[in-house]
Amino acid sequence: MLEVYSKSESSMSTSHMINVEDPRLTPQLKTIEPRSEQSKPPSAIRKETIEPFTTEGSAKKRLAKITNFPSEFGRFDELYEDCKNGEWKKRIQSIREAADLTLQFPNEFCQYRSSSRFMDLLAQQILEPNIKVSLHATQLAQELMEPLKALFESNLSIITNSIFNNLSSNKQELRDEAEKACNVLFAAVDIGLLLQHLCHGCLYSLPKSKGNLLNKLIRFLEPIYQNRNSLVNKHIIPMLNKLIDENKAEFSPVVLEICRKLISLMGEDFYLSISKPNVVRDLMVG
C-alpha cells in the first residue's frame, strides 16, 4: 500500500521543475493522436504513424509532398559520418553544420530520406558521456524543435528518451539544459502526441527523472481531460495503476496528487477506471 507523508516530506526534489506559471509553456492540444509503440533505444526506433484527428471535422494539414530536394543535401552523408568521428570537436562541428543545413530548408528536410538518421545522431550525442558534446546537442535540439517540429513529432521516442535520461545526470549544467529542453519540447509539440512518451518516462525513467516527470504531468491533466479525455484512460490510468502497484514511498506524494487531481476532474468515474479503487479511497481518507 502507498505510504502517506506529511506536506514537508512530500515535496519532491525537483528544483528544476517546469515553471507552471510561464504562459509560453501552456500545453498545446491539437488534433492528432499517437499510434506509435513504446519508447525504444535509438538503434531500434522507427518513425511513428500519426492518425489525423480533429474536433472540428477538418482534416489535419500535412506538408506538401516534395520530390526534388536541394543539391546541398548531398553533404548530409559525409556530415553524418563525421558525427561519429573519434575527435569530440569534430562531432560537435559536424552536427552543427548538419543542423545549419536543415535550417536553410526545414520543410524539405522534414521529408528527406535521411532525416531520421539525423535525429538518431542528435539523440546519440545528447546521451554522449562527453559532457561538451552532450550539452551542445541538448542546446541544439532546443534550437531545432520549432523549425523542425514535424520531424521531432515523428521521432519523439528517441528524443524524449535522451532528454528524460539527462534529467538524472550528475552534472548540474546538463540537468539544467535537459530541463530547458523539456520546457521547449512541451511548448512546441502537441501534448496529445507527447503524452504516451511522458507517461512512459514517468514509469521507466531513472528515479530523479521519474519524480520530475510526474510533477510535469500534473499540469497537463486538466487540459487533457477537457479536450481529449479519451487519452486519460488510454495512457494516464494504466500508468497510474502501475505506480500504485509499485508502491514506491519516494513517489507516493506525487501519485496521490495525481489521484486527487483526477478525482476532481472525473468524480466517481475515476474509481471505476482505476484497478484498485479501495486502495485509493483508503489513501484519500488517510
PDB file of C-alpha atoms in Angstrom:
ATOM      1  CA  MET A   1       0.000   0.000   0.000  1.00  0.00           C
ATOM      2  CA  LEU A   2       1.217   3.512  -0.819  1.00  0.00           C
ATOM      3  CA  GLU A   3       2.597   5.355   2.204  1.00  0.00           C
ATOM      4  CA  VAL A   4       1.290   8.834   3.054  1.00  0.00           C
ATOM      5  CA  TYR A   5       3.715  11.520   4.132  1.00  0.00           C
ATOM      6  CA  SER A   6       3.388  14.976   5.570  1.00  0.00           C
ATOM      7  CA  LYS A   7       3.465  18.004   3.319  1.00  0.00           C
ATOM      8  CA  SER A   8       7.099  18.745   4.160  1.00  0.00           C
ATOM      9  CA  GLU A   9       8.114  15.197   3.381  1.00  0.00           C
ATOM     10  CA  SER A  10       6.106  15.026   0.183  1.00  0.00           C
ATOM     11  CA  SER A  11       7.812  17.837  -1.643  1.00  0.00           C
ATOM     12  CA  MET A  12       9.775  16.243  -4.427  1.00  0.00           C
ATOM     13  CA  SER A  13      13.404  17.166  -5.002  1.00  0.00           C
ATOM     14  CA  THR A  14      12.632  18.861  -8.280  1.00  0.00           C
ATOM     15  CA  SER A  15      14.475  22.124  -8.017  1.00  0.00           C
ATOM     16  CA  HIS A  16      14.499  22.272 -11.771  1.00  0.00           C
ATOM     17  CA  MET A  17      10.822  21.559 -12.301  1.00  0.00           C
ATOM     18  CA  ILE A  18       8.852  23.315 -15.001  1.00  0.00           C
ATOM     19  CA  ASN A  19       7.522  26.790 -14.204  1.00  0.00           C
ATOM     20  CA  VAL A  20       3.791  26.217 -14.331  1.00  0.00           C
ATOM     21  CA  GLU A  21       3.096  29.939 -14.456  1.00  0.00           C
ATOM     22  CA  ASP A  22       5.079  30.520 -17.634  1.00  0.00           C
ATOM     23  CA  PRO A  23       2.498  31.231 -20.378  1.00  0.00           C
ATOM     24  CA  ARG A  24       4.956  30.057 -23.024  1.00  0.00           C
ATOM     25  CA  LEU A  25       4.593  26.522 -21.693  1.00  0.00           C
ATOM     26  CA  THR A  26       0.802  26.307 -21.993  1.00  0.00           C
ATOM     27  CA  PRO A  27       0.157  22.785 -23.308  1.00  0.00           C
ATOM     28  CA  GLN A  28      -0.767  22.721 -26.982  1.00  0.00           C
ATOM     29  CA  LEU A  29      -3.685  20.371 -27.572  1.00  0.00           C
ATOM     30  CA  LYS A  30      -4.086  19.761 -31.259  1.00  0.00           C
ATOM     31  CA  THR A  31      -5.893  17.309 -33.407  1.00  0.00           C
ATOM     32  CA  ILE A  32      -3.782  14.186 -33.810  1.00  0.00           C
ATOM     33  CA  GLU A  33      -3.427  11.079 -31.736  1.00  0.00           C
ATOM     34  CA  PRO A  34      -0.261   8.962 -31.454  1.00  0.00           C
ATOM     35  CA  ARG A  35      -0.204   5.373 -32.579  1.00  0.00           C
ATOM     36  CA  SER A  36       3.470   4.715 -32.015  1.00  0.00           C
ATOM     37  CA  GLU A  37       4.918   1.911 -29.922  1.00  0.00           C
ATOM     38  CA  GLN A  38       6.522   2.493 -26.533  1.00  0.00           C
ATOM     39  CA  SER A  39       9.858   4.271 -26.394  1.00  0.00           C
ATOM     40  CA  LYS A  40      12.806   2.376 -27.868  1.00  0.00           C
ATOM     41  CA  PRO A  41      16.554   2.962 -27.967  1.00  0.00           C
ATOM     42  CA  PRO A  42      17.845   4.967 -30.940  1.00  0.00           C
ATOM     43  CA  SER A  43      19.129   1.864 -32.691  1.00  0.00           C
ATOM     44  CA  ALA A  44      15.654   0.300 -32.738  1.00  0.00           C
ATOM     45  CA  ILE A  45      13.483   3.325 -33.396  1.00  0.00           C
ATOM     46  CA  ARG A  46      11.306   3.735 -36.443  1.00  0.00           C
ATOM     47  CA  LYS A  47       9.165   6.669 -37.390  1.00  0.00           C
ATOM     48  CA  GLU A  48       5.770   6.736 -35.740  1.00  0.00           C
ATOM     49  CA  THR A  49       2.491   6.726 -37.592  1.00  0.00           C
ATOM     50  CA  ILE A  50       0.178   9.631 -36.843  1.00  0.00           C
ATOM     51  CA  GLU A  51      -3.554   9.355 -37.338  1.00  0.00           C
ATOM     52  CA  PRO A  52      -5.408  12.518 -38.375  1.00  0.00           C
ATOM     53  CA  PHE A  53      -7.952  13.645 -35.791  1.00  0.00           C
ATOM     54  CA  THR A  54      -9.978  16.775 -35.397  1.00  0.00           C
ATOM     55  CA  THR A  55     -12.730  18.020 -33.123  1.00  0.00           C
ATOM     56  CA  GLU A  56     -13.973  20.378 -35.814  1.00  0.00           C
ATOM     57  CA  GLY A  57     -14.268  17.973 -38.720  1.00  0.00           C
ATOM     58  CA  SER A  58     -11.406  19.399 -40.783  1.00  0.00           C
ATOM     59  CA  ALA A  59      -8.540  17.167 -41.883  1.00  0.00           C
ATOM     60  CA  LYS A  60      -5.084  17.634 -40.404  1.00  0.00           C
ATOM     61  CA  LYS A  61      -2.878  19.755 -42.617  1.00  0.00           C
ATOM     62  CA  ARG A  62       0.157  17.941 -43.946  1.00  0.00           C
ATOM     63  CA  LEU A  63       3.253  19.222 -45.687  1.00  0.00           C
ATOM     64  CA  ALA A  64       3.010  19.222 -49.460  1.00  0.00           C
ATOM     65  CA  LYS A  65       4.938  16.268 -50.834  1.00  0.00           C
ATOM     66  CA  ILE A  66       8.404  17.215 -52.052  1.00  0.00           C
ATOM     67  CA  THR A  67      10.162  15.174 -54.722  1.00  0.00           C
ATOM     68  CA  ASN A  68      13.048  17.449 -55.708  1.00  0.00           C
ATOM     69  CA  PHE A  69      15.429  18.224 -52.858  1.00  0.00           C
ATOM     70  CA  PRO A  70      18.155  20.886 -52.712  1.00  0.00           C
ATOM     71  CA  SER A  71      21.514  19.822 -54.119  1.00  0.00           C
ATOM     72  CA  GLU A  72      23.077  20.929 -50.810  1.00  0.00           C
ATOM     73  CA  PHE A  73      21.531  17.844 -49.185  1.00  0.00           C
ATOM     74  CA  GLY A  74      24.244  15.781 -50.838  1.00  0.00           C
ATOM     75  CA  ARG A  75      26.514  16.879 -47.968  1.00  0.00           C
ATOM     76  CA  PHE A  76      24.495  15.051 -45.317  1.00  0.00           C
ATOM     77  CA  ASP A  77      26.055  11.622 -45.781  1.00  0.00           C
ATOM     78  CA  GLU A  78      29.546  12.983 -45.183  1.00  0.00           C
ATOM     79  CA  LEU A  79      28.410  15.097 -42.219  1.00  0.00           C
ATOM     80  CA  TYR A  80      26.673  12.101 -40.664  1.00  0.00           C
ATOM     81  CA  GLU A  81      29.862  10.060 -40.844  1.00  0.00           C
ATOM     82  CA  ASP A  82      31.801  12.906 -39.245  1.00  0.00           C
ATOM     83  CA  CYS A  83      29.268  12.995 -36.389  1.00  0.00           C
ATOM     84  CA  LYS A  84      30.792   9.667 -35.309  1.00  0.00           C
ATOM     85  CA  ASN A  85      34.388  10.909 -35.550  1.00  0.00           C
ATOM     86  CA  GLY A  86      36.696   9.968 -32.691  1.00  0.00           C
ATOM     87  CA  GLU A  87      37.528  13.619 -32.042  1.00  0.00           C
ATOM     88  CA  TRP A  88      34.796  15.260 -29.953  1.00  0.00           C
ATOM     89  CA  LYS A  89      35.303  18.701 -31.520  1.00  0.00           C
ATOM     90  CA  LYS A  90      34.710  17.194 -34.957  1.00  0.00           C
ATOM     91  CA  ARG A  91      31.497  15.553 -33.744  1.00  0.00           C
ATOM     92  CA  ILE A  92      30.212  18.891 -32.468  1.00  0.00           C
ATOM     93  CA  GLN A  93      31.224  20.722 -35.636  1.00  0.00           C
ATOM     94  CA  SER A  94      29.575  18.142 -37.890  1.00  0.00           C
ATOM     95  CA  ILE A  95      26.220  18.003 -36.124  1.00  0.00           C
ATOM     96  CA  ARG A  96      26.209  21.814 -36.058  1.00  0.00           C
ATOM     97  CA  GLU A  97      26.866  22.022 -39.796  1.00  0.00           C
ATOM     98  CA  ALA A  98      24.173  19.442 -40.480  1.00  0.00           C
ATOM     99  CA  ALA A  99      21.724  21.398 -38.319  1.00  0.00           C
ATOM    100  CA  ASP A 100      22.528  24.649 -40.107  1.00  0.00           C
ATOM    101  CA  LEU A 101      21.772  22.937 -43.398  1.00  0.00           C
ATOM    102  CA  THR A 102      18.421  21.679 -42.139  1.00  0.00           C
ATOM    103  CA  LEU A 103      17.516  25.207 -41.026  1.00  0.00           C
ATOM    104  CA  GLN A 104      18.097  26.517 -44.550  1.00  0.00           C
ATOM    105  CA  PHE A 105      15.437  24.127 -45.880  1.00  0.00           C
ATOM    106  CA  PRO A 106      13.333  22.983 -42.891  1.00  0.00           C
ATOM    107  CA  ASN A 107      10.227  21.846 -44.813  1.00  0.00           C
ATOM    108  CA  GLU A 108      12.277  19.956 -47.357  1.00  0.00           C
ATOM    109  CA  PHE A 109      14.453  18.309 -44.722  1.00  0.00           C
ATOM    110  CA  CYS A 110      11.464  17.041 -42.722  1.00  0.00           C
ATOM    111  CA  GLN A 111      10.630  14.882 -45.756  1.00  0.00           C
ATOM    112  CA  TYR A 112      14.182  13.971 -46.740  1.00  0.00           C
ATOM    113  CA  ARG A 113      15.131  10.291 -46.764  1.00  0.00           C
ATOM    114  CA  SER A 114      17.917  10.665 -44.195  1.00  0.00           C
ATOM    115  CA  SER A 115      16.128  12.981 -41.760  1.00  0.00           C
ATOM    116  CA  SER A 116      15.532  10.135 -39.312  1.00  0.00           C
ATOM    117  CA  ARG A 117      19.270   9.378 -39.337  1.00  0.00           C
ATOM    118  CA  PHE A 118      19.937  12.958 -38.309  1.00  0.00           C
ATOM    119  CA  MET A 119      17.543  12.541 -35.375  1.00  0.00           C
ATOM    120  CA  ASP A 120      19.267   9.306 -34.357  1.00  0.00           C
ATOM    121  CA  LEU A 121      22.635  11.063 -34.328  1.00  0.00           C
ATOM    122  CA  LEU A 122      21.261  14.022 -32.391  1.00  0.00           C
ATOM    123  CA  ALA A 123      19.762  11.704 -29.761  1.00  0.00           C
ATOM    124  CA  GLN A 124      23.022   9.780 -29.513  1.00  0.00           C
ATOM    125  CA  GLN A 125      25.001  12.954 -28.965  1.00  0.00           C
ATOM    126  CA  ILE A 126      22.557  14.098 -26.262  1.00  0.00           C
ATOM    127  CA  LEU A 127      23.450  10.891 -24.411  1.00  0.00           C
ATOM    128  CA  GLU A 128      27.205  11.146 -25.033  1.00  0.00           C
ATOM    129  CA  PRO A 129      29.477  10.635 -21.998  1.00  0.00           C
ATOM    130  CA  ASN A 130      31.479  13.646 -23.152  1.00  0.00           C
ATOM    131  CA  ILE A 131      29.617  16.476 -21.433  1.00  0.00           C
ATOM    132  CA  LYS A 132      30.687  19.071 -24.019  1.00  0.00           C
ATOM    133  CA  VAL A 133      29.131  17.023 -26.795  1.00  0.00           C
ATOM    134  CA  SER A 134      26.021  16.266 -24.730  1.00  0.00           C
ATOM    135  CA  LEU A 135      25.483  19.905 -23.732  1.00  0.00           C
ATOM    136  CA  HIS A 136      25.899  21.106 -27.296  1.00  0.00           C
ATOM    137  CA  ALA A 137      23.461  18.502 -28.650  1.00  0.00           C
ATOM    138  CA  THR A 138      20.861  19.310 -25.980  1.00  0.00           C
ATOM    139  CA  GLN A 139      21.094  23.024 -26.752  1.00  0.00           C
ATOM    140  CA  LEU A 140      20.939  22.293 -30.464  1.00  0.00           C
ATOM    141  CA  ALA A 141      17.799  20.206 -30.015  1.00  0.00           C
ATOM    142  CA  GLN A 142      16.094  23.180 -28.357  1.00  0.00           C
ATOM    143  CA  GLU A 143      17.004  25.368 -31.318  1.00  0.00           C
ATOM    144  CA  LEU A 144      15.565  22.875 -33.804  1.00  0.00           C
ATOM    145  CA  MET A 145      12.321  21.875 -32.062  1.00  0.00           C
ATOM    146  CA  GLU A 146      10.157  24.609 -33.538  1.00  0.00           C
ATOM    147  CA  PRO A 147      11.519  24.854 -37.125  1.00  0.00           C
ATOM    148  CA  LEU A 148      11.712  21.041 -37.425  1.00  0.00           C
ATOM    149  CA  LYS A 149       8.560  20.425 -35.436  1.00  0.00           C
ATOM    150  CA  ALA A 150       7.134  17.788 -37.788  1.00  0.00           C
ATOM    151  CA  LEU A 151      10.388  15.840 -37.630  1.00  0.00           C
ATOM    152  CA  PHE A 152      10.520  15.955 -33.841  1.00  0.00           C
ATOM    153  CA  GLU A 153       6.897  14.840 -33.622  1.00  0.00           C
ATOM    154  CA  SER A 154       7.646  11.777 -35.739  1.00  0.00           C
ATOM    155  CA  ASN A 155      10.751  10.891 -33.700  1.00  0.00           C
ATOM    156  CA  LEU A 156       9.513  11.554 -30.182  1.00  0.00           C
ATOM    157  CA  SER A 157      10.607   8.224 -28.736  1.00  0.00           C
ATOM    158  CA  ILE A 158      14.334   8.715 -29.254  1.00  0.00           C
ATOM    159  CA  ILE A 159      14.263  12.407 -28.369  1.00  0.00           C
ATOM    160  CA  THR A 160      12.271  12.013 -25.145  1.00  0.00           C
ATOM    161  CA  ASN A 161      14.368   9.014 -24.068  1.00  0.00           C
ATOM    162  CA  SER A 162      17.547  11.043 -24.435  1.00  0.00           C
ATOM    163  CA  ILE A 163      16.324  14.245 -22.812  1.00  0.00           C
ATOM    164  CA  PHE A 164      14.481  12.496 -19.968  1.00  0.00           C
ATOM    165  CA  ASN A 165      17.597  10.452 -19.224  1.00  0.00           C
ATOM    166  CA  ASN A 166      19.656  13.600 -18.728  1.00  0.00           C
ATOM    167  CA  LEU A 167      17.234  14.922 -16.116  1.00  0.00           C
ATOM    168  CA  SER A 168      19.018  12.430 -13.846  1.00  0.00           C
ATOM    169  CA  SER A 169      22.539  13.487 -14.804  1.00  0.00           C
ATOM    170  CA  ASN A 170      25.043  14.010 -12.002  1.00  0.00           C
ATOM    171  CA  LYS A 171      26.166  17.136 -13.848  1.00  0.00           C
ATOM    172  CA  GLN A 172      24.170  20.185 -12.797  1.00  0.00           C
ATOM    173  CA  GLU A 173      24.642  22.031 -16.089  1.00  0.00           C
ATOM    174  CA  LEU A 174      23.430  19.036 -18.062  1.00  0.00           C
ATOM    175  CA  ARG A 175      20.355  18.652 -15.854  1.00  0.00           C
ATOM    176  CA  ASP A 176      19.605  22.341 -16.380  1.00  0.00           C
ATOM    177  CA  GLU A 177      19.828  22.029 -20.162  1.00  0.00           C
ATOM    178  CA  ALA A 178      17.673  18.889 -20.129  1.00  0.00           C
ATOM    179  CA  GLU A 179      15.082  20.820 -18.114  1.00  0.00           C
ATOM    180  CA  LYS A 180      15.126  23.649 -20.644  1.00  0.00           C
ATOM    181  CA  ALA A 181      14.808  21.147 -23.472  1.00  0.00           C
ATOM    182  CA  CYS A 182      11.746  19.594 -21.803  1.00  0.00           C
ATOM    183  CA  ASN A 183      10.143  23.007 -21.483  1.00  0.00           C
ATOM    184  CA  VAL A 184      10.747  23.867 -25.132  1.00  0.00           C
ATOM    185  CA  LEU A 185       9.539  20.445 -26.291  1.00  0.00           C
ATOM    186  CA  PHE A 186       6.372  20.575 -24.191  1.00  0.00           C
ATOM    187  CA  ALA A 187       5.554  24.033 -25.546  1.00  0.00           C
ATOM    188  CA  ALA A 188       6.250  23.135 -29.185  1.00  0.00           C
ATOM    189  CA  VAL A 189       4.756  19.659 -29.541  1.00  0.00           C
ATOM    190  CA  ASP A 190       1.119  18.609 -29.315  1.00  0.00           C
ATOM    191  CA  ILE A 191       0.586  17.120 -25.844  1.00  0.00           C
ATOM    192  CA  GLY A 192      -1.694  14.541 -27.451  1.00  0.00           C
ATOM    193  CA  LEU A 193       1.367  13.171 -29.237  1.00  0.00           C
ATOM    194  CA  LEU A 194       3.715  13.673 -26.330  1.00  0.00           C
ATOM    195  CA  LEU A 195       1.544  12.115 -23.612  1.00  0.00           C
ATOM    196  CA  GLN A 196       2.379   8.481 -24.384  1.00  0.00           C
ATOM    197  CA  HIS A 197       6.095   9.212 -24.104  1.00  0.00           C
ATOM    198  CA  LEU A 198       5.668  11.318 -20.978  1.00  0.00           C
ATOM    199  CA  CYS A 199       3.760   8.502 -19.266  1.00  0.00           C
ATOM    200  CA  HIS A 200       6.405   6.024 -20.367  1.00  0.00           C
ATOM    201  CA  GLY A 201       9.058   8.274 -18.817  1.00  0.00           C
ATOM    202  CA  CYS A 202       7.034   8.500 -15.609  1.00  0.00           C
ATOM    203  CA  LEU A 203       7.167   4.712 -15.355  1.00  0.00           C
ATOM    204  CA  TYR A 204      10.588   3.738 -16.623  1.00  0.00           C
ATOM    205  CA  SER A 205      12.960   6.691 -16.284  1.00  0.00           C
ATOM    206  CA  LEU A 206      15.667   6.825 -13.649  1.00  0.00           C
ATOM    207  CA  PRO A 207      14.328   7.872 -10.214  1.00  0.00           C
ATOM    208  CA  LYS A 208      15.383  11.540 -10.394  1.00  0.00           C
ATOM    209  CA  SER A 209      13.857  11.898 -13.839  1.00  0.00           C
ATOM    210  CA  LYS A 210      10.744   9.990 -12.817  1.00  0.00           C
ATOM    211  CA  GLY A 211       9.820  12.332  -9.969  1.00  0.00           C
ATOM    212  CA  ASN A 212      10.411  15.361 -12.177  1.00  0.00           C
ATOM    213  CA  LEU A 213       8.253  13.990 -14.997  1.00  0.00           C
ATOM    214  CA  LEU A 214       5.410  13.004 -12.670  1.00  0.00           C
ATOM    215  CA  ASN A 215       5.236  16.577 -11.441  1.00  0.00           C
ATOM    216  CA  LYS A 216       5.250  17.827 -15.022  1.00  0.00           C
ATOM    217  CA  LEU A 217       2.374  15.504 -15.878  1.00  0.00           C
ATOM    218  CA  ILE A 218       0.132  17.086 -13.239  1.00  0.00           C
ATOM    219  CA  ARG A 219      -0.073  20.389 -15.087  1.00  0.00           C
ATOM    220  CA  PHE A 220      -1.332  18.653 -18.223  1.00  0.00           C
ATOM    221  CA  LEU A 221      -4.140  16.670 -16.562  1.00  0.00           C
ATOM    222  CA  GLU A 222      -6.865  19.298 -16.745  1.00  0.00           C
ATOM    223  CA  PRO A 223      -6.353  20.423 -20.366  1.00  0.00           C
ATOM    224  CA  ILE A 224      -6.028  16.807 -21.496  1.00  0.00           C
ATOM    225  CA  TYR A 225      -9.216  15.771 -19.727  1.00  0.00           C
ATOM    226  CA  GLN A 226     -11.163  18.767 -21.011  1.00  0.00           C
ATOM    227  CA  ASN A 227     -10.040  18.426 -24.626  1.00  0.00           C
ATOM    228  CA  ARG A 228      -9.052  14.794 -25.167  1.00  0.00           C
ATOM    229  CA  ASN A 229     -10.428  12.835 -22.226  1.00  0.00           C
ATOM    230  CA  SER A 230     -10.047   9.507 -24.054  1.00  0.00           C
ATOM    231  CA  LEU A 231      -6.281   9.912 -23.582  1.00  0.00           C
ATOM    232  CA  VAL A 232      -6.730   9.799 -19.814  1.00  0.00           C
ATOM    233  CA  ASN A 233      -7.998   6.214 -19.948  1.00  0.00           C
ATOM    234  CA  LYS A 234      -5.611   5.296 -22.743  1.00  0.00           C
ATOM    235  CA  HIS A 235      -2.356   6.464 -21.176  1.00  0.00           C
ATOM    236  CA  ILE A 236      -2.696   8.036 -17.736  1.00  0.00           C
ATOM    237  CA  ILE A 237      -4.876   5.469 -15.936  1.00  0.00           C
ATOM    238  CA  PRO A 238      -2.708   2.473 -16.975  1.00  0.00           C
ATOM    239  CA  MET A 239       0.384   4.396 -15.847  1.00  0.00           C
ATOM    240  CA  LEU A 240      -1.258   5.218 -12.529  1.00  0.00           C
ATOM    241  CA  ASN A 241      -2.277   1.597 -11.956  1.00  0.00           C
ATOM    242  CA  LYS A 242       1.354   0.515 -12.343  1.00  0.00           C
ATOM    243  CA  LEU A 243       2.603   3.231  -9.997  1.00  0.00           C
ATOM    244  CA  ILE A 244       0.092   2.183  -7.341  1.00  0.00           C
ATOM    245  CA  ASP A 245       1.187  -1.440  -7.714  1.00  0.00           C
ATOM    246  CA  GLU A 246       4.857  -0.431  -7.407  1.00  0.00           C
ATOM    247  CA  ASN A 247       4.130   1.298  -4.078  1.00  0.00           C
ATOM    248  CA  LYS A 248       7.379   3.298  -4.044  1.00  0.00           C
ATOM    249  CA  ALA A 249       7.469   5.549  -0.979  1.00  0.00           C
ATOM    250  CA  GLU A 250       9.505   8.257  -2.708  1.00  0.00           C
ATOM    251  CA  PHE A 251       6.770   8.734  -5.314  1.00  0.00           C
ATOM    252  CA  SER A 252       3.736   8.324  -3.021  1.00  0.00           C
ATOM    253  CA  PRO A 253       3.071  12.073  -2.535  1.00  0.00           C
ATOM    254  CA  VAL A 254       3.022  12.916  -6.239  1.00  0.00           C
ATOM    255  CA  VAL A 255       0.995   9.787  -7.097  1.00  0.00           C
ATOM    256  CA  LEU A 256      -1.592  10.851  -4.526  1.00  0.00           C
ATOM    257  CA  GLU A 257      -1.608  14.342  -6.007  1.00  0.00           C
ATOM    258  CA  ILE A 258      -2.321  12.895  -9.439  1.00  0.00           C
ATOM    259  CA  CYS A 259      -5.167  10.830  -7.965  1.00  0.00           C
ATOM    260  CA  ARG A 260      -6.667  13.886  -6.255  1.00  0.00           C
ATOM    261  CA  LYS A 261      -6.487  15.910  -9.457  1.00  0.00           C
ATOM    262  CA  LEU A 262      -8.163  13.181 -11.485  1.00  0.00           C
ATOM    263  CA  ILE A 263     -10.874  12.752  -8.857  1.00  0.00           C
ATOM    264  CA  SER A 264     -11.601  16.482  -9.062  1.00  0.00           C
ATOM    265  CA  LEU A 265     -11.959  16.156 -12.827  1.00  0.00           C
ATOM    266  CA  MET A 266     -13.648  12.764 -13.168  1.00  0.00           C
ATOM    267  CA  GLY A 267     -15.554  12.346  -9.925  1.00  0.00           C
ATOM    268  CA  GLU A 268     -16.684   8.773  -9.237  1.00  0.00           C
ATOM    269  CA  ASP A 269     -15.698   7.759 -12.762  1.00  0.00           C
ATOM    270  CA  PHE A 270     -12.120   7.806 -11.581  1.00  0.00           C
ATOM    271  CA  TYR A 271     -12.765   4.974  -9.123  1.00  0.00           C
ATOM    272  CA  LEU A 272     -14.500   2.993 -11.868  1.00  0.00           C
ATOM    273  CA  SER A 273     -11.429   3.376 -14.078  1.00  0.00           C
ATOM    274  CA  ILE A 274      -8.707   2.569 -11.572  1.00  0.00           C
ATOM    275  CA  SER A 275      -7.733  -1.056 -10.888  1.00  0.00           C
ATOM    276  CA  LYS A 276      -7.612  -0.737  -7.063  1.00  0.00           C
ATOM    277  CA  PRO A 277     -10.287   1.801  -6.097  1.00  0.00           C
ATOM    278  CA  ASN A 278     -10.462   0.691  -2.477  1.00  0.00           C
ATOM    279  CA  VAL A 279      -6.734   1.267  -2.010  1.00  0.00           C
ATOM    280  CA  VAL A 280      -7.045   4.769  -3.424  1.00  0.00           C
ATOM    281  CA  ARG A 281     -10.121   5.523  -1.294  1.00  0.00           C
ATOM    282  CA  ASP A 282      -8.246   4.491   1.839  1.00  0.00           C
ATOM    283  CA  LEU A 283      -5.334   6.694   0.876  1.00  0.00           C
ATOM    284  CA  MET A 284      -7.586   9.666   0.250  1.00  0.00           C
ATOM    285  CA  VAL A 285      -9.043   9.280   3.729  1.00  0.00           C
ATOM    286  CA  GLY A 286      -5.638   8.693   5.304  1.00  0.00           C
TER     287      GLY A 286
END
